Amino acid sequence: MSISDKRESVKGTFDVIDSFAILRRNEFYLIGRLVEGAMQAGWYAHITLNGSFALTLKIERIEQVLMKAREEYSMLVVSAEEDVVNLLLGLNIGLEAVIISTEGEE
């Protein structure tokens, strides 16, 4: 994939404020706000963990949630096996920007 193809696949930026999981559902959740562009189910969230390692998660669905003071946030839902969900929980994903793209590995 060329650099221009990669740029064309980037559709937005999502600022994650927190994350959590529901283990019995095998789902991991990223809560935050879309700050630029667009996002939709079936696209991918690219989380940069350090300068040389990034994680790609397929967005299964997007829910709107209300939090304190009736602030509205988006919640990206990712389905994964229990061991992957536990790994994601251990990464403490929060307070970081995530790139939303139409391209990613499953």
Short mmCIF file of C-alpha atoms in Angstrom, two decimals:
data_model
loop_
_atom_site.label_atom_id
_atom_site.label_comp_id
_atom_site.label_asym_id
_atom_site.label_seq_id
_atom_site.Cartn_x
_atom_site.Cartn_y
_atom_site.Cartn_z
CA MET A 1 0.00 0.00 0.00
CA SER A 2 1.46 3.38 -0.98
CA ILE A 3 1.67 6.41 1.31
CA SER A 4 -1.11 8.16 -0.63
CA ASP A 5 -3.34 5.07 -0.24
CA LYS A 6 -2.74 5.11 3.51
CA ARG A 7 -3.65 8.81 3.71
CA GLU A 8 -6.82 8.22 1.68
CA SER A 9 -7.91 5.44 4.04
CA VAL A 10 -7.68 7.73 7.12
CA LYS A 11 -11.16 9.05 7.82
CA GLY A 12 -10.95 10.69 11.25
CA THR A 13 -9.47 11.16 14.70
CA PHE A 14 -11.17 9.90 17.86
CA ASP A 15 -10.00 11.18 21.27
CA VAL A 16 -10.32 8.33 23.77
CA ILE A 17 -11.00 9.41 27.34
CA ASP A 18 -11.32 5.93 28.83
CA SER A 19 -11.78 2.25 28.03
CA PHE A 20 -13.31 -0.79 29.69
CA ALA A 21 -14.54 -4.31 28.89
CA ILE A 22 -17.45 -6.62 29.54
CA LEU A 23 -15.77 -10.02 29.67
CA ARG A 24 -18.91 -12.18 29.39
CA ARG A 25 -19.68 -10.45 26.07
CA ASN A 26 -16.06 -10.56 24.84
CA GLU A 27 -16.30 -6.84 24.08
CA PHE A 28 -13.90 -3.96 24.64
CA TYR A 29 -15.12 -0.37 24.68
CA LEU A 30 -13.40 2.93 23.89
CA ILE A 31 -15.26 6.04 25.08
CA GLY A 32 -14.46 9.46 23.67
CA ARG A 33 -15.29 12.00 21.01
CA LEU A 34 -14.77 12.20 17.28
CA VAL A 35 -12.74 15.40 16.87
CA GLU A 36 -12.21 15.25 13.14
CA GLY A 37 -13.69 13.42 10.17
CA ALA A 38 -16.04 10.44 10.30
CA MET A 39 -16.27 6.92 11.68
CA GLN A 40 -18.53 3.94 11.17
CA ALA A 41 -18.89 0.29 12.05
CA GLY A 42 -16.64 -1.94 9.98
CA TRP A 43 -13.81 0.60 9.93
CA TYR A 44 -10.70 0.38 12.10
CA ALA A 45 -9.28 2.18 15.13
CA HIS A 46 -5.47 2.47 15.01
CA ILE A 47 -3.98 2.95 18.47
CA THR A 48 -0.32 3.95 18.62
CA LEU A 49 1.20 2.46 21.77
CA ASN A 50 4.69 3.86 21.22
CA GLY A 51 6.72 5.14 18.33
CA SER A 52 7.12 1.73 16.72
CA PHE A 53 4.08 -0.32 17.80
CA ALA A 54 0.44 0.23 16.85
CA LEU A 55 -2.64 -1.85 17.47
CA THR A 56 -5.52 -2.09 14.97
CA LEU A 57 -9.04 -2.86 16.21
CA LYS A 58 -12.08 -3.43 14.01
CA ILE A 59 -15.05 -1.31 15.11
CA GLU A 60 -18.05 -3.63 15.46
CA ARG A 61 -20.52 -0.88 16.32
CA ILE A 62 -20.74 2.66 17.65
CA GLU A 63 -23.04 3.65 20.50
CA GLN A 64 -23.87 7.08 21.91
CA VAL A 65 -23.59 7.30 25.70
CA LEU A 66 -24.37 9.98 28.27
CA MET A 67 -21.99 10.59 31.13
CA LYS A 68 -21.90 13.03 34.02
CA ALA A 69 -23.53 16.40 33.45
CA ARG A 70 -25.34 14.87 30.47
CA GLU A 71 -22.26 15.11 28.27
CA GLU A 72 -22.62 12.95 25.16
CA TYR A 73 -19.78 10.71 24.04
CA SER A 74 -19.34 8.02 21.42
CA MET A 75 -18.41 4.48 22.40
CA LEU A 76 -16.56 2.27 19.94
CA VAL A 77 -17.31 -1.41 20.50
CA VAL A 78 -14.70 -4.02 19.60
CA SER A 79 -15.37 -7.79 19.73
CA ALA A 80 -12.43 -9.96 20.70
CA GLU A 81 -11.51 -13.23 22.37
CA GLU A 82 -11.08 -13.14 26.16
CA ASP A 83 -7.26 -13.14 26.04
CA VAL A 84 -7.25 -10.17 23.63
CA VAL A 85 -9.78 -8.29 25.80
CA ASN A 86 -7.54 -8.89 28.83
CA LEU A 87 -4.53 -7.62 26.88
CA LEU A 88 -6.44 -4.48 25.86
CA LEU A 89 -7.49 -3.86 29.47
CA GLY A 90 -3.86 -4.13 30.56
CA LEU A 91 -2.84 -1.41 28.10
CA ASN A 92 -4.93 1.18 29.99
CA ILE A 93 -6.02 2.91 26.80
CA GLY A 94 -7.22 6.40 27.60
CA LEU A 95 -6.45 10.06 27.07
CA GLU A 96 -5.04 9.49 23.61
CA ALA A 97 -5.90 10.15 20.00
CA VAL A 98 -6.88 7.19 17.82
CA ILE A 99 -6.82 7.26 14.03
CA ILE A 100 -9.98 6.00 12.32
CA SER A 101 -9.36 4.29 8.99
CA THR A 102 -11.14 2.16 6.42
CA GLU A 103 -8.08 -0.12 6.27
CA GLY A 104 -6.78 -2.56 8.87
CA GLU A 105 -5.93 -6.14 9.69
CA GLU A 106 -8.42 -8.38 11.41
#
